[in-house]
CSV table of C-alpha atoms and ligand atoms in Angstrom, one decimal:
chain,number,residue,atom,x,y,z
A,291,MET,CA,54.6,73.4,108.6
A,292,SER,CA,56.5,72.5,106.0
A,293,ILE,CA,57.5,73.5,102.6
A,294,GLU,CA,54.7,73.3,99.8
A,295,ARG,CA,56.1,74.9,96.9
A,296,ALA,CA,59.5,75.8,95.3
A,297,ASP,CA,59.0,77.9,92.0
A,298,VAL,CA,61.8,79.2,89.7
A,299,ILE,CA,61.5,82.5,88.3
A,300,VAL,CA,63.7,83.7,85.4
A,301,THR,CA,63.5,87.6,84.6
A,302,SER,CA,65.6,89.8,82.4
A,303,PRO,CA,64.8,93.4,83.6
A,304,GLY,CA,68.3,94.7,81.7
A,305,ARG,CA,70.0,91.5,82.6
A,306,ASN,CA,69.2,87.9,83.5
A,307,PHE,CA,68.0,86.9,87.2
A,308,VAL,CA,67.2,83.5,88.4
A,309,THR,CA,65.2,83.4,91.7
A,310,LEU,CA,63.7,80.7,93.8
A,311,LYS,CA,60.6,81.1,95.6
A,312,ILE,CA,59.8,78.8,98.5
A,313,THR,CA,56.2,78.9,100.0
A,314,THR,CA,55.7,77.1,103.1
A,315,SER,CA,52.0,75.4,104.0
A,316,ASP,CA,51.3,78.3,106.2
A,317,GLY,CA,52.1,81.0,103.6
A,318,VAL,CA,55.3,82.5,104.4
A,319,VAL,CA,57.5,83.2,101.2
A,320,GLY,CA,61.2,82.9,101.2
A,321,TRP,CA,63.4,84.3,98.1
A,322,GLY,CA,66.8,82.7,97.1
A,323,ASP,CA,69.2,84.2,94.5
A,324,ALA,CA,70.6,81.6,91.8
A,325,THR,CA,72.1,83.8,89.4
A,326,LEU,CA,74.9,82.5,87.3
A,327,ASN,CA,75.9,85.3,84.7
A,328,GLY,CA,75.7,83.8,81.0
A,329,ARG,CA,74.7,80.5,82.2
A,330,GLU,CA,71.5,81.0,83.9
A,331,LEU,CA,69.2,78.4,82.6
A,332,ALA,CA,71.6,75.8,83.4
A,333,VAL,CA,70.8,76.7,87.3
A,334,ALA,CA,67.1,77.2,86.5
A,335,SER,CA,66.9,73.5,85.3
A,336,TYR,CA,69.0,72.3,88.0
A,337,LEU,CA,66.7,73.8,90.4
A,338,GLY,CA,63.4,73.3,88.6
A,339,ASP,CA,64.0,69.8,87.2
A,340,HIS,CA,66.3,68.2,90.1
A,341,VAL,CA,66.0,70.1,93.4
A,342,ALA,CA,62.4,71.7,93.6
A,343,SER,CA,60.5,68.2,93.9
A,344,MET,CA,63.2,67.3,96.7
A,345,LEU,CA,62.0,70.4,98.9
A,346,ILE,CA,58.3,69.5,98.8
A,347,GLY,CA,57.2,68.4,102.4
A,348,ARG,CA,60.4,69.1,104.1
A,349,ASP,CA,60.5,71.3,107.6
A,350,GLU,CA,61.6,74.8,106.4
A,351,ASP,CA,63.4,75.4,109.7
A,352,ARG,CA,65.9,72.6,108.9
A,353,ILE,CA,68.5,74.8,107.1
A,354,GLU,CA,71.9,72.9,107.7
A,355,ASP,CA,70.0,69.4,107.4
A,356,THR,CA,68.5,70.7,104.0
A,357,TRP,CA,72.0,72.1,102.7
A,358,GLN,CA,73.8,68.7,103.6
A,359,TYR,CA,70.9,66.9,102.0
A,360,LEU,CA,71.4,68.9,98.6
A,361,TYR,CA,75.1,69.0,99.0
A,362,ARG,CA,75.9,65.5,100.0
A,363,GLY,CA,72.8,63.6,98.6
A,364,PRO,CA,73.2,63.9,94.9
A,365,TYR,CA,77.0,62.3,94.8
A,366,TRP,CA,78.0,65.1,92.5
A,367,ARG,CA,79.3,68.0,94.5
A,368,ARG,CA,80.5,71.3,94.2
A,369,GLY,CA,80.6,73.3,90.9
A,370,PRO,CA,78.8,76.9,90.3
A,371,VAL,CA,75.5,75.6,88.8
A,372,THR,CA,75.0,73.0,91.8
A,373,MET,CA,76.5,75.7,94.4
A,374,ALA,CA,74.2,78.3,92.9
A,375,ALA,CA,71.2,76.2,93.3
A,376,ILE,CA,72.0,75.1,96.7
A,377,ALA,CA,72.5,79.1,97.7
A,378,ALA,CA,69.3,79.8,96.5
A,379,VAL,CA,67.4,77.3,98.7
A,380,ASP,CA,69.6,78.2,101.7
A,381,MET,CA,68.8,81.8,101.4
A,382,ALA,CA,65.3,81.4,101.0
A,383,LEU,CA,65.0,79.4,104.0
A,384,TRP,CA,66.9,81.9,106.0
A,385,ASP,CA,64.5,84.5,104.8
A,386,ILE,CA,61.5,82.3,106.0
A,387,LYS,CA,63.1,81.7,109.2
A,388,ALA,CA,63.9,85.3,110.0
A,389,LYS,CA,60.4,86.1,108.9
A,390,LYS,CA,58.8,83.9,111.0
A,391,ALA,CA,61.0,85.3,113.8
A,392,GLY,CA,60.0,88.5,112.9
A,393,VAL,CA,63.6,89.7,112.8
A,394,PRO,CA,66.1,91.0,110.1
A,395,LEU,CA,68.1,87.9,109.1
A,396,TYR,CA,71.3,89.4,110.8
A,397,GLN,CA,70.0,89.2,114.3
A,398,LEU,CA,69.9,85.3,113.7
A,399,LEU,CA,73.5,85.4,112.6
A,400,GLY,CA,74.5,87.2,115.8
A,401,GLY,CA,73.4,90.7,115.4
A,402,ALA,CA,75.3,93.8,114.3
A,403,SER,CA,78.9,93.7,114.7
A,404,ARG,CA,79.0,97.2,113.2
A,405,SER,CA,76.8,100.5,112.3
A,406,GLY,CA,77.4,100.3,108.7
A,407,ILE,CA,79.1,98.4,106.0
A,408,ARG,CA,81.5,100.3,104.1
A,409,ALA,CA,81.2,100.0,100.2
A,410,TYR,CA,83.5,100.3,97.3
A,411,ALA,CA,82.2,101.6,93.9
A,412,HIS,CA,83.5,101.0,90.4
A,413,ALA,CA,85.4,103.9,88.8
A,414,SER,CA,86.3,103.7,85.4
A,415,GLY,CA,87.3,105.8,82.2
A,416,THR,CA,88.9,104.8,79.1
A,417,ASP,CA,91.9,107.5,79.9
A,418,TYR,CA,93.1,108.9,82.9
A,419,GLN,CA,90.9,112.2,82.9
A,420,ALA,CA,87.5,110.2,82.6
A,421,LEU,CA,88.7,107.6,85.5
A,422,ALA,CA,89.8,110.7,87.4
A,423,ASN,CA,86.2,112.5,87.0
A,424,ALA,CA,84.5,109.0,87.9
A,425,ILE,CA,86.4,109.1,91.2
A,426,THR,CA,85.6,112.3,92.3
A,427,GLY,CA,81.7,111.6,91.3
A,428,TYR,CA,81.9,108.8,93.7
A,429,GLN,CA,83.5,110.6,96.5
A,430,GLU,CA,80.9,113.1,96.2
A,431,LEU,CA,78.5,110.5,97.1
A,432,GLY,CA,80.4,109.6,100.3
A,433,PHE,CA,82.5,106.6,98.8
A,434,THR,CA,85.9,106.2,100.5
A,435,ALA,CA,86.7,103.1,98.4
A,436,VAL,CA,87.0,102.8,94.9
A,437,ARG,CA,87.9,99.9,92.2
A,438,VAL,CA,89.6,101.6,89.5
A,439,GLN,CA,89.9,99.9,85.8
A,440,THR,CA,91.1,102.1,82.9
A,441,GLY,CA,91.7,101.6,79.1
A,442,VAL,CA,95.2,100.5,77.9
A,443,PRO,CA,96.7,102.2,75.1
A,444,GLY,CA,96.6,100.2,71.9
A,445,LEU,CA,93.5,98.1,73.3
A,446,GLY,CA,89.8,98.8,72.5
A,447,GLN,CA,87.2,98.0,75.1
A,448,VAL,CA,88.8,96.2,78.2
A,449,TYR,CA,87.3,94.6,81.2
A,450,GLY,CA,85.7,96.8,83.5
A,451,VAL,CA,85.8,100.2,81.7
A,452,SER,CA,82.7,102.2,80.9
A,453,ALA,CA,82.4,102.2,77.1
A,454,SER,CA,79.8,104.9,77.1
A,455,GLY,CA,81.9,108.0,78.0
A,456,PRO,CA,84.2,109.8,80.3
A,457,GLY,CA,83.4,109.4,83.8
A,458,VAL,CA,79.9,107.6,83.0
A,459,ARG,CA,79.1,105.3,85.8
A,460,TYR,CA,79.9,101.7,85.0
A,461,ASP,CA,77.2,99.5,86.0
A,462,TYR,CA,77.2,96.4,83.7
A,463,GLU,CA,79.2,93.6,84.4
A,464,PRO,CA,79.7,92.0,81.0
A,465,ALA,CA,77.3,89.6,79.6
A,466,LYS,CA,76.1,90.9,76.6
A,467,ARG,CA,73.1,90.4,74.5
A,468,ALA,CA,73.1,91.2,70.5
A,469,ALA,CA,73.7,94.6,69.7
A,470,ASP,CA,70.0,95.3,69.1
A,471,GLY,CA,69.0,94.1,72.7
A,472,SER,CA,68.0,90.9,71.3
A,473,ALA,CA,69.5,87.4,72.5
A,474,ALA,CA,73.1,86.9,71.6
A,475,THR,CA,73.9,83.7,69.5
A,476,ALA,CA,77.7,84.0,70.5
A,477,PRO,CA,79.8,86.0,72.8
A,478,THR,CA,81.7,88.9,71.7
A,479,GLU,CA,85.7,88.9,71.5
A,480,GLU,CA,87.8,91.6,73.0
A,481,SER,CA,91.6,91.6,72.5
A,482,TRP,CA,94.1,91.8,75.3
A,483,ASP,CA,97.7,92.6,75.6
A,484,THR,CA,99.2,91.8,79.2
A,485,ALA,CA,102.8,93.4,78.4
A,486,GLY,CA,100.9,96.8,77.5
A,487,TYR,CA,98.7,96.6,80.8
A,488,LEU,CA,101.6,95.9,83.1
A,489,ALA,CA,103.4,98.6,81.7
A,490,HIS,CA,100.5,101.0,81.8
A,491,MET,CA,98.6,100.5,85.3
A,492,PRO,CA,101.6,101.4,87.6
A,493,GLY,CA,101.5,105.1,86.2
A,494,VAL,CA,97.8,105.2,86.6
A,495,PHE,CA,98.2,104.3,90.5
A,496,GLU,CA,100.8,106.9,90.6
A,497,ARG,CA,98.7,109.5,89.4
A,498,ILE,CA,95.7,108.6,91.6
A,499,ARG,CA,97.8,108.8,94.7
A,500,GLU,CA,99.3,112.0,93.5
A,501,ASP,CA,95.4,113.7,92.9
A,502,PHE,CA,93.7,111.9,95.8
A,503,GLY,CA,96.1,111.6,98.4
A,504,THR,CA,96.7,108.7,100.5
A,505,GLY,CA,93.1,108.5,102.2
A,506,LEU,CA,91.4,106.9,99.2
A,507,ARG,CA,91.1,103.1,99.7
A,508,ILE,CA,92.3,101.8,96.1
A,509,LEU,CA,91.1,98.7,94.7
A,510,HIS,CA,92.0,96.8,91.3
A,511,ASP,CA,90.9,93.7,89.4
A,512,GLY,CA,93.1,91.9,87.6
A,513,HIS,CA,90.3,89.5,86.4
A,514,HIS,CA,92.6,86.6,86.0
A,515,ARG,CA,94.8,87.7,83.3
A,516,MET,CA,98.2,87.3,84.8
A,517,SER,CA,100.6,84.4,84.8
A,518,PRO,CA,102.1,83.8,88.3
A,519,ILE,CA,105.2,85.5,87.5
A,520,GLU,CA,103.4,88.4,85.6
A,521,ALA,CA,101.1,89.0,89.0
A,522,ALA,CA,104.3,88.8,91.4
A,523,ARG,CA,106.0,91.4,89.4
A,524,PHE,CA,103.0,93.3,89.1
A,525,ALA,CA,102.2,93.3,92.9
A,526,LYS,CA,105.7,94.4,93.6
A,527,ASP,CA,105.6,97.2,91.0
A,528,ILE,CA,102.5,98.8,92.5
A,529,GLU,CA,103.6,98.5,96.1
A,530,PRO,CA,104.3,102.0,96.7
A,531,TYR,CA,100.7,102.9,95.7
A,532,LYS,CA,99.5,100.8,99.0
A,533,LEU,CA,96.4,99.3,97.1
A,534,PHE,CA,93.6,98.0,99.3
A,535,TRP,CA,93.5,95.1,97.3
A,536,LEU,CA,94.8,93.7,94.1
A,537,GLU,CA,91.9,91.5,92.9
A,538,ASP,CA,92.2,88.0,90.9
A,539,CYS,CA,95.6,88.5,89.8
A,540,THR,CA,96.1,84.9,88.4
A,541,PRO,CA,93.3,82.6,87.4
A,542,GLY,CA,91.3,81.2,90.2
A,543,GLU,CA,91.7,77.3,89.8
A,544,ASP,CA,95.7,77.3,90.8
A,545,GLN,CA,96.0,78.2,94.3
A,546,THR,CA,99.5,77.6,94.4
A,547,ALA,CA,100.4,80.5,92.2
A,548,LEU,CA,99.5,82.9,94.6
A,549,ARG,CA,102.6,81.3,96.6
A,550,LEU,CA,104.9,83.1,94.1
A,551,VAL,CA,102.8,86.6,94.5
A,552,ARG,CA,103.1,86.4,98.0
A,553,GLN,CA,107.1,85.9,98.1
A,554,HIS,CA,107.7,88.9,96.0
A,555,SER,CA,105.1,91.5,97.5
A,556,THR,CA,103.0,93.0,100.4
A,557,THR,CA,100.2,94.2,98.0
A,558,PRO,CA,97.2,92.7,99.8
A,559,LEU,CA,95.4,89.9,97.5
A,560,ALA,CA,91.9,89.1,97.1
A,561,ILE,CA,90.3,86.2,95.1
A,562,GLY,CA,87.2,83.9,95.2
A,563,GLU,CA,84.7,85.4,92.9
A,564,VAL,CA,84.4,82.3,90.7
A,565,PHE,CA,85.1,80.0,93.6
A,566,ASN,CA,82.2,77.9,95.0
A,567,SER,CA,83.4,75.9,98.0
A,568,VAL,CA,85.5,76.5,101.1
A,569,TYR,CA,87.9,73.7,99.5
A,570,ASP,CA,88.7,76.1,96.8
A,571,TYR,CA,90.3,78.3,99.6
A,572,GLN,CA,91.8,75.4,101.6
A,573,THR,CA,95.6,76.4,100.6
A,574,LEU,CA,95.1,80.2,100.3
A,575,ILE,CA,93.5,80.4,103.9
A,576,THR,CA,95.6,77.9,105.7
A,577,GLU,CA,99.1,79.3,104.0
A,578,ARG,CA,98.0,83.1,104.2
A,579,LEU,CA,98.0,83.5,100.6
A,580,ILE,CA,95.2,86.0,100.5
A,581,ASP,CA,93.7,88.8,102.6
A,582,TYR,CA,90.3,88.9,101.3
A,583,VAL,CA,87.7,86.2,100.3
A,584,ARG,CA,85.7,87.6,97.2
A,585,SER,CA,83.2,84.9,96.9
A,586,ALA,CA,79.5,85.6,96.3
A,587,VAL,CA,76.7,84.2,98.5
A,588,THR,CA,75.2,83.4,95.4
A,589,HIS,CA,77.8,81.2,94.0
A,590,THR,CA,79.1,79.7,97.0
A,591,GLY,CA,76.2,77.7,98.7
A,592,GLY,CA,74.5,80.6,100.3
A,593,ILE,CA,74.5,81.9,104.0
A,594,THR,CA,75.2,78.6,105.6
A,595,ALA,CA,78.4,78.1,103.7
A,596,MET,CA,79.4,81.4,103.7
A,597,LYS,CA,79.4,82.0,107.2
A,598,LYS,CA,81.2,78.8,107.9
A,599,LEU,CA,83.9,80.1,105.2
A,600,LEU,CA,84.4,83.3,107.0
A,601,ASP,CA,84.6,82.0,110.2
A,602,PHE,CA,87.4,79.6,109.0
A,603,ALA,CA,89.2,82.8,107.1
A,604,ALA,CA,88.8,84.7,110.4
A,605,ILE,CA,91.1,82.4,112.3
A,606,TYR,CA,93.8,83.3,109.8
A,607,GLY,CA,93.2,87.2,110.1
A,608,ILE,CA,91.6,87.1,106.6
A,609,ARG,CA,88.8,89.1,105.9
A,610,SER,CA,85.5,89.4,103.5
A,611,GLY,CA,85.3,91.3,100.6
A,612,ILE,CA,81.9,89.4,99.2
A,613,HIS,CA,81.2,89.6,95.6
A,614,GLY,CA,78.7,92.3,94.7
A,615,PRO,CA,78.3,93.1,91.0
A,616,THR,CA,75.2,93.4,89.1
A,617,ASP,CA,74.8,90.0,88.3
A,618,ILE,CA,74.2,89.3,91.9
A,619,SER,CA,70.3,90.1,92.2
A,620,PRO,CA,69.3,92.2,95.1
A,621,ILE,CA,68.4,89.2,96.8
A,622,GLY,CA,71.7,87.9,96.8
A,623,MET,CA,73.1,91.4,97.6
A,624,ALA,CA,70.7,91.5,100.7
A,625,ALA,CA,72.3,88.2,102.0
A,626,ALA,CA,75.6,89.5,101.5
A,627,LEU,CA,74.9,92.7,103.7
A,628,HIS,CA,73.1,90.9,106.9
A,629,LEU,CA,76.5,88.6,106.8
A,630,ASP,CA,78.7,91.8,106.4
A,631,LEU,CA,76.6,93.6,109.3
A,632,ALA,CA,77.1,90.4,111.5
A,633,ILE,CA,80.5,89.0,111.0
A,634,HIS,CA,83.5,89.9,112.9
A,635,ASN,CA,86.2,89.7,110.3
A,636,PHE,CA,84.3,92.4,107.8
A,637,GLY,CA,86.5,93.9,105.3
A,638,ILE,CA,84.6,95.9,102.4
A,639,GLN,CA,81.6,95.3,100.2
A,640,GLU,CA,81.4,95.6,96.8
A,641,TYR,CA,78.5,97.8,95.6
A,642,MET,CA,77.1,98.3,91.9
A,643,PRO,CA,73.3,99.9,92.1
A,644,HIS,CA,71.1,97.9,89.9
A,645,ASN,CA,69.1,99.7,87.3
A,646,GLU,CA,65.7,100.8,87.6
A,647,GLN,CA,64.1,98.0,85.7
A,648,THR,CA,65.7,95.8,88.3
A,649,LEU,CA,64.6,97.8,91.3
A,650,GLU,CA,61.1,97.6,90.1
A,651,VAL,CA,61.0,93.9,90.1
A,652,PHE,CA,63.0,93.3,93.5
A,653,GLN,CA,61.8,95.7,95.8
A,654,THR,CA,64.6,96.3,98.5
A,655,SER,CA,64.8,97.9,102.0
A,656,PHE,CA,68.5,97.7,102.0
A,657,THR,CA,70.2,101.7,102.2
A,658,PHE,CA,73.2,103.4,101.2
A,659,ASP,CA,74.2,106.5,102.7
A,660,ASP,CA,77.6,108.4,102.7
A,661,GLY,CA,79.7,105.4,101.8
A,662,PHE,CA,78.0,102.7,103.9
A,663,LEU,CA,75.4,100.2,103.0
A,664,HIS,CA,73.0,98.6,105.8
A,665,PRO,CA,70.6,95.6,105.3
A,666,GLY,CA,67.5,97.3,107.1
A,667,GLU,CA,65.2,96.4,109.8
A,668,GLN,CA,62.6,94.6,107.7
A,669,PRO,CA,62.1,91.0,108.7
A,670,GLY,CA,63.9,88.5,106.8
A,671,LEU,CA,66.5,89.2,103.9
A,672,GLY,CA,64.3,92.5,103.3
A,673,VAL,CA,63.9,92.0,99.3
A,674,GLU,CA,60.6,91.1,98.0
A,675,LEU,CA,60.2,89.9,94.2
A,676,ASP,CA,57.1,91.4,92.2
A,677,GLU,CA,56.2,88.4,90.0
A,678,ASP,CA,53.8,90.5,87.6
A,679,ALA,CA,56.9,93.0,87.1
A,680,ALA,CA,59.2,89.9,86.6
A,681,ALA,CA,57.0,88.5,84.0
A,682,ALA,CA,57.2,91.7,82.0
A,683,PHE,CA,61.0,91.1,81.3
A,684,GLU,CA,61.4,88.0,79.2
A,685,TYR,CA,64.7,86.0,79.5
A,686,THR,CA,67.3,87.0,76.8
A,687,LYS,CA,70.3,84.9,76.2
A,688,ALA,CA,73.6,86.9,76.7
A,689,TYR,CA,77.3,86.0,77.0
A,690,LEU,CA,80.4,87.1,78.9
A,691,PRO,CA,82.9,88.3,76.4
A,692,VAL,CA,85.9,86.2,75.1
A,693,ASN,CA,89.5,87.6,75.3
A,694,ARG,CA,92.0,87.0,72.6
A,695,LEU,CA,95.5,88.2,72.8
A,696,THR,CA,96.8,90.0,70.0
A,697,ASP,CA,98.1,87.1,68.3
A,698,GLY,CA,94.8,85.2,68.5
A,699,THR,CA,95.2,82.8,71.2
A,700,VAL,CA,92.4,82.7,73.6
A,701,HIS,CA,93.3,84.1,76.8
A,702,ASP,CA,93.3,82.6,80.4
A,703,TRP,CA,90.4,84.5,81.6
C,873,KDG,O1,79.8,87.5,85.8
C,873,KDG,C1,81.2,88.0,85.8
C,873,KDG,C2,81.2,89.2,87.0
C,873,KDG,O2,80.7,88.9,88.1
C,873,KDG,C3,82.5,89.8,87.1
C,873,KDG,O3,83.0,90.4,85.8
C,873,KDG,C4,82.4,91.0,88.1
C,873,KDG,O4,84.8,90.6,88.4
C,873,KDG,C5,83.8,91.1,88.9
C,873,KDG,C6,83.8,91.8,90.0
C,873,KDG,O5,85.0,92.0,90.4
C,873,KDG,O6,82.7,92.6,90.3
C,874,MG,MG1,86.3,90.9,90.2
């Protein structure tokens, strides 16, 4: 048996997704997620124009060899476009291998290490009361961990906060179409003021601890907006509120920035959603500068690469916190859940449910129950794409917003 077809499917059920479909000569189909938020067509072209023909005729069982062929072969290594494309091939091949074996993928990764996967939700609100309502709503659904993002006095729309009203679920990681829903021609711009943010946030965590007690796991995403010294002071200021993690406090490309943050605080640190290779983590892991690996399976070369990365992290006592926003398709999410269930050093899993249209296109078998996710027992990844449903949603260009400081400078993020 060998790979007979490799087809790229772009669909936009509310937001854009890129999917790779690999079909073997005896008709087994595997699915892979290649979605790169705001740059989707670049990966679709990399896969369709450069990778697909390289796959035809290859033995679908040779997953490691195919990974190395696609990573080392082309000379140009790493980068989000390349690694999302490799990830999609890798996921699809694992999907096929597990389907052929008749088992859910996690069984091929060593079997379950736990009965369920603790998930965290995105709670947000423009002001404290709206945020508190959102936290309560998620607790009622069974969540024991929430990421909290809130408005900053004096600023308009800020990252991670639902613009649509108090306590409303925030389910759309930014990548915006035009206001009327048609294709965007340029990103929107938001304004940002780090000093205002740093002054405001510690009081928010204090109130959450007063109102919700010590049992709630509180996470927060700095979204790469602090300088190293700002992040160090912030991590120190919020130490009393014992966050589960502070995510992306500094821009991801400067690994040594986190040395400064570590020197000043014991607030646990998570980083990596914009990383795409184990080498992005080399200093962070070997110097124990982080506590959680935030990579997405979709952006870090797939299951093969993520398993190695997480095993490397495990040696240093570092846990997983796999990226799972709505710009990861249900296929990428399923890949994360199979890994989460199997690895020993699982930390927590981000979970933003997809909208109804997305779930019409991607038929999933993973479950959420009382705060815990499970990938299900269907052979393979457990997600199938309905090609007719996908064809009904045409690609619609969308951009992540650009941030400017109040003096007009484009910000680091
Ligand atoms: O594409 C950008 C999103 O994936 C990002 O905004 C999500 O920061 C994010 C998170 O923590 O989920
Ligand atoms: Mg984040």
